[in-house]
Short mmCIF file of C-alpha atoms and ligand atoms in Angstrom, two decimals:
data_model
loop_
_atom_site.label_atom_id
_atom_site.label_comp_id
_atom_site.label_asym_id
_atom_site.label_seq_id
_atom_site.Cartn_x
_atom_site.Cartn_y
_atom_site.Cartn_z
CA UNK A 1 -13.17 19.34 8.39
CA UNK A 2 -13.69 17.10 5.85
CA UNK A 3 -14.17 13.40 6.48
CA UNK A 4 -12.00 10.35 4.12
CA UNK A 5 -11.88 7.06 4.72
CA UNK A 6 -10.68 4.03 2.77
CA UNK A 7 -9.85 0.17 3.12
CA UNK A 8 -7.70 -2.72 1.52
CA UNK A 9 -7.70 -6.08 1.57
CA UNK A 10 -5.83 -8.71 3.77
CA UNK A 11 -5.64 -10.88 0.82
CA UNK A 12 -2.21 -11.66 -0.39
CA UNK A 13 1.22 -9.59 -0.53
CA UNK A 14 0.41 -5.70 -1.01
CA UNK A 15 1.88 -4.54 -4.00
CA UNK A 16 3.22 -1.25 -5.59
CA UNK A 17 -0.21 -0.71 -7.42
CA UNK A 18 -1.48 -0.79 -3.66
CA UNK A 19 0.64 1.82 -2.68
CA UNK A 20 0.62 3.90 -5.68
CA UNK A 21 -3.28 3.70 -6.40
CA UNK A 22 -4.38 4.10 -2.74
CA UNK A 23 -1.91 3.95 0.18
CA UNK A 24 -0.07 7.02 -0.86
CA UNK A 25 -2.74 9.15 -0.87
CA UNK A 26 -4.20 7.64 2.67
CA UNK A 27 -0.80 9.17 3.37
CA UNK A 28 -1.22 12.73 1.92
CA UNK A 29 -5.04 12.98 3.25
CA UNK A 30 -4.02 12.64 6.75
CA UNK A 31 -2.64 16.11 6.83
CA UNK A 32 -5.95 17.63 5.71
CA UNK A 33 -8.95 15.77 6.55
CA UNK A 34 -10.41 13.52 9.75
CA UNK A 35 -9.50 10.01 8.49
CA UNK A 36 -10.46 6.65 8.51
CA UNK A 37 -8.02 3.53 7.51
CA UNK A 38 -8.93 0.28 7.60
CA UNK A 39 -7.65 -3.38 6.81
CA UNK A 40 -11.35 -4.53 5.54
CA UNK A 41 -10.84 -8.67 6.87
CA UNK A 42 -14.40 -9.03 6.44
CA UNK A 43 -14.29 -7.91 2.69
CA UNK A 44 -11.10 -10.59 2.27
CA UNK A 45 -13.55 -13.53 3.71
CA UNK A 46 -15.37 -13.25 0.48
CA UNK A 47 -13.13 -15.77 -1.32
CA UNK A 48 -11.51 -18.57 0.50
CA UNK A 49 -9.01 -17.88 3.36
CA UNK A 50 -6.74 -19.55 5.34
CA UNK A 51 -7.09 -18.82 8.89
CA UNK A 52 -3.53 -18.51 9.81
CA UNK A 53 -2.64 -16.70 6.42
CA UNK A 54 -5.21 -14.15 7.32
CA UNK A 55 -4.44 -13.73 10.78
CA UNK A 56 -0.79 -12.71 9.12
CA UNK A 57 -1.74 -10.78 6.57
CA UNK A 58 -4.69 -8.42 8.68
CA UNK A 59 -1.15 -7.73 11.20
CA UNK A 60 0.81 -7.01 8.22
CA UNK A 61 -1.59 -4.68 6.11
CA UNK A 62 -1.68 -2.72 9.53
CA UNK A 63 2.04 -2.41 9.89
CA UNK A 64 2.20 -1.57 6.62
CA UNK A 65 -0.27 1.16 6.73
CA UNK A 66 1.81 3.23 9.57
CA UNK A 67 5.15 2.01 7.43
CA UNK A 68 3.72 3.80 4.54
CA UNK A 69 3.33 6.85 6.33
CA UNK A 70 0.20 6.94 8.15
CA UNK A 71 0.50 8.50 11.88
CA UNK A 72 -2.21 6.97 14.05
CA UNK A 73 -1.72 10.04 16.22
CA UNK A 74 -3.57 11.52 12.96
CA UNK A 75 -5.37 9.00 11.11
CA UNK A 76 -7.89 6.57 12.71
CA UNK A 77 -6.35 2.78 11.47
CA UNK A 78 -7.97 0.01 12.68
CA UNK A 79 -9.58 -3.76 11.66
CA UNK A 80 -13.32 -3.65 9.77
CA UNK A 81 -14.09 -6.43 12.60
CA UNK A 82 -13.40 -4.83 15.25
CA UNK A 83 -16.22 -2.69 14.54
CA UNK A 84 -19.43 -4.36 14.91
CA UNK A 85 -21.12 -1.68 12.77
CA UNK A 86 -19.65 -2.47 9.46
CA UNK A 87 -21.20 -6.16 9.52
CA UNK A 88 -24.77 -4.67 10.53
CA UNK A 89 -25.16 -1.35 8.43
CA UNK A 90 -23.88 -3.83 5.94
CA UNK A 91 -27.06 -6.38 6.27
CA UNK A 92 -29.38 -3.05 6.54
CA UNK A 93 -28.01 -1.62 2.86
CA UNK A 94 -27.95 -5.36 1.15
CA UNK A 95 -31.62 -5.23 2.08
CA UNK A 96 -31.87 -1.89 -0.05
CA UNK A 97 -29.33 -2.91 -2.90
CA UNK A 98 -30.68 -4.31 -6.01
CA UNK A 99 -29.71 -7.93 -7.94
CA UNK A 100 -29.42 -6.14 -11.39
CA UNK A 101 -27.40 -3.55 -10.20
CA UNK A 102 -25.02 -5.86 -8.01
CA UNK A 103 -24.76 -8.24 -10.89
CA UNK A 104 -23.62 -5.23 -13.25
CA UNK A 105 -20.26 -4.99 -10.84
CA UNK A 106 -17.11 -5.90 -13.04
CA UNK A 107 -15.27 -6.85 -10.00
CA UNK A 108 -17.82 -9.90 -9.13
CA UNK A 109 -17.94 -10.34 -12.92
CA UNK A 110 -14.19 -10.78 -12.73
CA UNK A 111 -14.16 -12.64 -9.33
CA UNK A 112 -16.84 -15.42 -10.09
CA UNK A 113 -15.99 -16.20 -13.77
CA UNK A 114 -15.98 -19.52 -14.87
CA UNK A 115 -16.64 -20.67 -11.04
CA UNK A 116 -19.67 -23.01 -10.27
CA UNK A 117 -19.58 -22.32 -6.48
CA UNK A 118 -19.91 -18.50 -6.14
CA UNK A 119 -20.49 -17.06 -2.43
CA UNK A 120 -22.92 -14.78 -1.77
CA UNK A 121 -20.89 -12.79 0.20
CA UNK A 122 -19.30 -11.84 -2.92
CA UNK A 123 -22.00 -10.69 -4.73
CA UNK A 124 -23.19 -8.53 -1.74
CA UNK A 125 -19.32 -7.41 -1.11
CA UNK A 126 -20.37 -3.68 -2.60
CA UNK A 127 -23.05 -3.07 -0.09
CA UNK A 128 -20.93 -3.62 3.12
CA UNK A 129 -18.13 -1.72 1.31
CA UNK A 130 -21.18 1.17 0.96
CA UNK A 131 -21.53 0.43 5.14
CA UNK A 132 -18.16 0.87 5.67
CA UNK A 133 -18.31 4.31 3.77
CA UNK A 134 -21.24 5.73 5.09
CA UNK A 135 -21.16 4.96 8.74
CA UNK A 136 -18.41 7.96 8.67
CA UNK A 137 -20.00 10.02 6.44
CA UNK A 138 -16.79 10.03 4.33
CA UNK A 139 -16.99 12.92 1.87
CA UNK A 140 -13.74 11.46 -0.06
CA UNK A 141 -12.87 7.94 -0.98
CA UNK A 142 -9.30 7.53 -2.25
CA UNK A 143 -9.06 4.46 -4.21
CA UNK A 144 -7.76 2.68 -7.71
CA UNK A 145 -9.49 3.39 -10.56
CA UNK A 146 -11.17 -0.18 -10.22
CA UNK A 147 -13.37 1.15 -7.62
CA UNK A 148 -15.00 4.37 -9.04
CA UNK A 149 -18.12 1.66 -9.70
CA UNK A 150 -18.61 0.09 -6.32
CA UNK A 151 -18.30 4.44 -4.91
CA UNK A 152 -20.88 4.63 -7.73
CA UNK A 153 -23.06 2.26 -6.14
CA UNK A 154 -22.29 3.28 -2.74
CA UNK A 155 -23.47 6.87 -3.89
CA UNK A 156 -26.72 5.26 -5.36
CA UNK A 157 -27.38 3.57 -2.09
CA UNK A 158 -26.70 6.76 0.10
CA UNK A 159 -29.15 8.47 -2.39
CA UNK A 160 -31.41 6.13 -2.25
CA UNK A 161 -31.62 5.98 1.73
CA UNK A 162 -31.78 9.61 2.28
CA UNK A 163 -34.81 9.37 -0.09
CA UNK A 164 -36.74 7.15 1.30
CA UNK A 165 -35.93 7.48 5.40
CA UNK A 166 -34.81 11.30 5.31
CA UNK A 167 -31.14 12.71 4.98
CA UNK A 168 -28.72 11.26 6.52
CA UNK A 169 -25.84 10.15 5.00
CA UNK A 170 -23.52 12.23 2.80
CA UNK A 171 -22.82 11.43 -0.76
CA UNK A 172 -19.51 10.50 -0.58
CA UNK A 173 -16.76 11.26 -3.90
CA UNK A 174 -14.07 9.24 -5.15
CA UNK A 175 -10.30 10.58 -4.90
CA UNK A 176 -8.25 8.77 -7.65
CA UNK A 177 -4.98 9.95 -8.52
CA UNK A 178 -4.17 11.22 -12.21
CA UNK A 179 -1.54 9.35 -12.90
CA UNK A 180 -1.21 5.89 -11.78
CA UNK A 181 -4.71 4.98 -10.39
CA UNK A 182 -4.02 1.86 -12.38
CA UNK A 183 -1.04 0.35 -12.41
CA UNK A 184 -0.57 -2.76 -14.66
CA UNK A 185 0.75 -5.86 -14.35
CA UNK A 186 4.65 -6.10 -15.19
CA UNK A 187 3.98 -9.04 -17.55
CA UNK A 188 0.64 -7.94 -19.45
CA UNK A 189 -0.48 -4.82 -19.78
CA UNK A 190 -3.33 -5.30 -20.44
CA UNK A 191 -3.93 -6.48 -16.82
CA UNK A 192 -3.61 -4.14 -13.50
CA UNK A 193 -1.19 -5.31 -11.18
CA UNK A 194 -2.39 -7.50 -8.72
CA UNK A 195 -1.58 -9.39 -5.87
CA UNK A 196 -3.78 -12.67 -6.58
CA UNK A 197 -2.05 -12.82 -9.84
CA UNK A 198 0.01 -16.29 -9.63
CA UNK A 199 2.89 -14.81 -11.36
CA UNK A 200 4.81 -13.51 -9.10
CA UNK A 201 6.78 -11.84 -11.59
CA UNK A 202 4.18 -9.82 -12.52
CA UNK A 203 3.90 -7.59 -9.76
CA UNK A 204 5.95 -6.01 -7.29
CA UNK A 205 5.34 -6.69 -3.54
CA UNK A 206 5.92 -3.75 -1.02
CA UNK A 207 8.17 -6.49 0.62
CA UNK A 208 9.76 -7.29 -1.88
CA UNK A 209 13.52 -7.12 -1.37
CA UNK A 210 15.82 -4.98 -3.55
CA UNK A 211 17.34 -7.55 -5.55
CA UNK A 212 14.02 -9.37 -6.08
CA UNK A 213 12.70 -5.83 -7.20
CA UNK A 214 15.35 -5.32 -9.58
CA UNK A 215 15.18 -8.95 -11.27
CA UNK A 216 10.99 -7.79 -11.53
CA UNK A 217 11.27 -4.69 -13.12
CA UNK A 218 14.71 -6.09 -15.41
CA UNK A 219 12.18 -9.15 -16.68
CA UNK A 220 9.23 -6.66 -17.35
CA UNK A 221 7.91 -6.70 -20.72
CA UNK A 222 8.37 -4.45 -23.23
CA UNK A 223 7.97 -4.29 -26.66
CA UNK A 224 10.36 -4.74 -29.13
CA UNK A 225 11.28 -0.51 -29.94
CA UNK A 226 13.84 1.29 -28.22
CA UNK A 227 11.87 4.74 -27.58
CA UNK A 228 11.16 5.57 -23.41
CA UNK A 229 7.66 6.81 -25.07
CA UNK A 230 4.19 7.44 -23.01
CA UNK A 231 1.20 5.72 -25.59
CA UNK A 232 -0.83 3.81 -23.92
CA UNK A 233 -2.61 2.75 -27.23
CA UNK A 234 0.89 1.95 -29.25
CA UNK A 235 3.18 1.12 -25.97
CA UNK A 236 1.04 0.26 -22.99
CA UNK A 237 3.98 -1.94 -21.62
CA UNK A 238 6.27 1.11 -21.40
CA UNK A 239 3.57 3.52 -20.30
CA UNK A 240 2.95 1.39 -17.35
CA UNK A 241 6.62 1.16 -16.41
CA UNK A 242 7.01 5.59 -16.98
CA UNK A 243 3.99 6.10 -15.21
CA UNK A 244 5.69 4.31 -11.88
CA UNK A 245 8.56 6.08 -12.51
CA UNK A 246 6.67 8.99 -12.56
CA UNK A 247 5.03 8.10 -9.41
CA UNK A 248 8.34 7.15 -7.46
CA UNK A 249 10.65 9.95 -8.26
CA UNK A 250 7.99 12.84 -8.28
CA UNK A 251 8.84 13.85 -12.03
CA UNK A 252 6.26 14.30 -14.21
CA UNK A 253 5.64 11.82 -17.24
CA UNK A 254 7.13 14.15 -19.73
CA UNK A 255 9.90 14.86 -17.56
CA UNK A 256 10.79 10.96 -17.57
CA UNK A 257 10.59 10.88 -21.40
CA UNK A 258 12.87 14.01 -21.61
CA UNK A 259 15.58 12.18 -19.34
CA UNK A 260 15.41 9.01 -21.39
CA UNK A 261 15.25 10.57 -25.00
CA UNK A 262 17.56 8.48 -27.23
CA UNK A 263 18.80 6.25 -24.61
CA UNK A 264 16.71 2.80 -25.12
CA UNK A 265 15.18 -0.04 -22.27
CA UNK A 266 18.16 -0.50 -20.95
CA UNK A 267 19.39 2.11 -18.79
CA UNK A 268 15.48 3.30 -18.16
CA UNK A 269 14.66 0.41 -16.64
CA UNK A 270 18.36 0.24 -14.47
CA UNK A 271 17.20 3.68 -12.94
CA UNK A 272 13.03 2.50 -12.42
CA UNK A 273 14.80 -0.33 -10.00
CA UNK A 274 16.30 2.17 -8.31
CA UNK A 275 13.62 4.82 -7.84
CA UNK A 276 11.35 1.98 -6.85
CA UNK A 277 14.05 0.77 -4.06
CA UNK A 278 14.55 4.12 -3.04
CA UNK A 279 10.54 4.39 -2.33
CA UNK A 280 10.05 1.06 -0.78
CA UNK A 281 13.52 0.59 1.06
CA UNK A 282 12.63 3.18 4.00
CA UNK A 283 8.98 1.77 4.44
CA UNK A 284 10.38 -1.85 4.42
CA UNK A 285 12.61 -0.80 7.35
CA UNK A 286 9.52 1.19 9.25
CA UNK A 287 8.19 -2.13 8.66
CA UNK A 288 10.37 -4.91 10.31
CA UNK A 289 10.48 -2.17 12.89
CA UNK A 290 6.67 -1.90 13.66
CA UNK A 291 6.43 -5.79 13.59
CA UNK A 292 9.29 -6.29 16.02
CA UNK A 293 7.79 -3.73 18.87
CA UNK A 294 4.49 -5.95 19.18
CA UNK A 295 2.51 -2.85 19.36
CA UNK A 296 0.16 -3.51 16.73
CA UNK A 297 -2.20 -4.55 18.38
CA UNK A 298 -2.79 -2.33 20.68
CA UNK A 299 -2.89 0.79 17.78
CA UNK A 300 -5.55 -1.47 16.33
CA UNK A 301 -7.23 -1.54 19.47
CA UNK A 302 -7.47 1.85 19.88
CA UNK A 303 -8.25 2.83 16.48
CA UNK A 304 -11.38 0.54 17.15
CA UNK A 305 -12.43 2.58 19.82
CA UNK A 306 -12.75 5.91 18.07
CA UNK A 307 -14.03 4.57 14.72
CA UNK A 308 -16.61 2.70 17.27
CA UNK A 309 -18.01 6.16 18.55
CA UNK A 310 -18.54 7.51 15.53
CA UNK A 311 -19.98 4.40 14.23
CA UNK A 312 -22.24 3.37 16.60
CA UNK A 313 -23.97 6.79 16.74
CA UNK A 314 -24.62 6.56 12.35
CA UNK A 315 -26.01 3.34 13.12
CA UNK A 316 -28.14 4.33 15.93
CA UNK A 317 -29.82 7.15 13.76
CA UNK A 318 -30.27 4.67 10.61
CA UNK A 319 -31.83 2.21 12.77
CA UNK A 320 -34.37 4.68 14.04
CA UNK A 321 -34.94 6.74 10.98
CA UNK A 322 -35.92 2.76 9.55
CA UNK A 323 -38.70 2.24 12.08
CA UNK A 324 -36.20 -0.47 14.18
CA UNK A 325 -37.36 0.03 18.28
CA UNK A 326 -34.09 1.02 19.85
CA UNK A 327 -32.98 -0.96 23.17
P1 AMP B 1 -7.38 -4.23 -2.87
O1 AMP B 1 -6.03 -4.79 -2.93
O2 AMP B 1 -8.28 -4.77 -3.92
O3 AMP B 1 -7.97 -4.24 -1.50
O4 AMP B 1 -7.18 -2.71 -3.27
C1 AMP B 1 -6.81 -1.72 -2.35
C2 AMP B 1 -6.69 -0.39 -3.02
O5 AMP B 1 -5.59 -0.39 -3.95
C3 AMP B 1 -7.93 0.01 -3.83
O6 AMP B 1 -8.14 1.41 -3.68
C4 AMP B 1 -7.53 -0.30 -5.23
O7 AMP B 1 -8.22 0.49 -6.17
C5 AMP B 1 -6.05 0.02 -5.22
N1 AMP B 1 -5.33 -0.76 -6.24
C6 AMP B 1 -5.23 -2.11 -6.29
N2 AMP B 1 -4.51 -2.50 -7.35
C7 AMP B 1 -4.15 -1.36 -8.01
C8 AMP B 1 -3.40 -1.10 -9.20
N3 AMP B 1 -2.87 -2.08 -9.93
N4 AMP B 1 -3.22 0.20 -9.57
C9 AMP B 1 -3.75 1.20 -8.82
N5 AMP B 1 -4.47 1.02 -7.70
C10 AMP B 1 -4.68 -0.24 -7.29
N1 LIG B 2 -13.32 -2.93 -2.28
C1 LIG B 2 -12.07 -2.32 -1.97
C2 LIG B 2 -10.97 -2.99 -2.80
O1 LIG B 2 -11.07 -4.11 -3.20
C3 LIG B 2 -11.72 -2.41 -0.51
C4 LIG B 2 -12.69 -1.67 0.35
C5 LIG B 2 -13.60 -2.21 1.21
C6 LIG B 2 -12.83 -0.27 0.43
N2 LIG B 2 -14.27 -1.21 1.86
C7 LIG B 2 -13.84 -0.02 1.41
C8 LIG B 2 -12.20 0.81 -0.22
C9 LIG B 2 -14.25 1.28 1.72
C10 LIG B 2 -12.63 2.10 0.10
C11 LIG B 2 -13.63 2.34 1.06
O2 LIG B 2 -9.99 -2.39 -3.02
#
């Protein structure tokens, strides 16, 4: 059986990119594969956090994972922390990882611009996301598009071990979707969609409520033609909004442009609300519902467990095959 596993952040509100570029598939891959979900805390530590907000948000990324779908009768889900592993296969691959090649990553390009106090976490964040990959042995990674270069790296890293200590870890591949593996921002799309964006308006929160969802997608930008088009060269703005419409009502893109043919913004956008409601309603519900038994915790305890057995044992064999004297 074939092994997946994947993480997000406890950092902010998750949005609809979330869910479209990543969580949906978590949901899919469940049916098929041994899998591995996890809200990565100790990947959100590498930019300033707020202990209570985290605290929230770790609970909340959780809830939403089995809201979105994911049975934890199936799927291992559980907290990156909770699994000593992560933090110390993490140290062992930094010590193999390069400076050029970290320094090449866009996303600590993006995340330390124009800052004068940079942590270092954040410019080793790709090697403990390689940790957190390999101590499963994950042979798919579904993820955004944003991450193909961090799997790239975790792949080089993998290689690189096996090389030098003997095989052990398996190369792992990404799993990005076709359509929608980057979802932009509502109000520049030239931007993905993200949750540390400070416009709110910009992206749409899995929480957010129908009306607020509806005033989003009204607001969105668009450009100044009437055609319900997919160019992402001559009309990224509307691309972005028929590619989530794609996503949320299971039509394909040219389907969407077939339904909308002469019929302008307007009543496009009226309908987009609705099929992005009529996705997010139901897991908003599973939600409050999840929240309100208390039972988080104990899932996340118990996910801990098993991801600990299998953990524990990759460790154990990396430790040895490095020349480390085992207690
Ligand atoms: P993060 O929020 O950075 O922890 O991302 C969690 C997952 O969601 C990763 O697999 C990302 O690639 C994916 N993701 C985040 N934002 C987007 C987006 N705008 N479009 C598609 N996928 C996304
Ligand atoms: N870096 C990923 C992101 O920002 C989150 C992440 C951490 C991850 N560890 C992972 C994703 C392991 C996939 C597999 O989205």
């Amino acid at each position: 059986m074939k092994k997946v596993l994947s993480g997000i952040q406890p950092s902010g509100r998750l949005t609809l990119g979330n869910y479209i570029g990543a969580m949906r598939n978590f949901v899919e891959l469940q049916h098929q594969a041994e899998c591995f979900f996890m809200v990565v805390d100790l990947h959100a530590i590498t930019v300033p956090q707020e202990p209570a907000a985290l605290r929230e948000q770790s609970e909340a990324v959780a809830a939403l994972f089995i809201a979105a779908g994911i049975d934890p009768a199936k799927a291992n889900v559980f907290m990156q922390s909770h699994v000593r592993a992560h933090a110390e296969l993490g140290w062992l691959l930094t010590t193999l990882s390069y400076m050029g090649e970290l320094e090449r990553m866009t996303q600590f390009k993006d995340k330390s611009a124009g800052k004068d106090a940079i942590g270092a976490g954040l410019f080793v964040y790709p090697s403990l996301m390689a940790a957190d990959i390999l101590l499963y042995n994950a042979d798919l990674v579904p993820v955004g598009d944003d991450q193909k270069q961090h799997l790239e790296l975790t792949r080089d890293l993998a290689g690189r071990f096996n090389h030098r200590f003997g095989e052990t870890f398996t190369i792992p591949e990404p799993y990005i979707p076709k359509v929608g593996a980057r979802i932009m921002s509502l109000d520049d799309a030239s931007k993905k969609m993200s949750k540390s964006n400070p416009n709110q308006g910009s992206f749409i929160a899995l929480l957010d409520t129908p009306d607020v969802i509806r005033k989003k997608i009204s607001r969105a930008v668009t450009d100044s033609g009437r055609e319900v088009r997919f160019d992402t060269a001559e009309k990224p703005e509307v691309s972005n909004l028929i590619s989530i419409y794609a996503q949320c009502s299971g039509l394909t893109v040219a389907e969407v442009e077939a339904r909308y043919e002469g019929q302008g913004y307007g009543p496009f956008k009226k309908d987009l609300a609705e099929q992005v409601v009529g996705v997010l309603e139901p897991i908003q519900q599973r939600y409050n519902d999840i929240r309100a038994s208390g039972e988080i915790g104990k899932l996340l305890k118990e996910g801990a467990e098993k991801a600990s057995a299998v953990a524990d044992a990759t460790l154990r064999q990396v430790k040895e095959r490095m020349g480390f004297l085992l207690p």
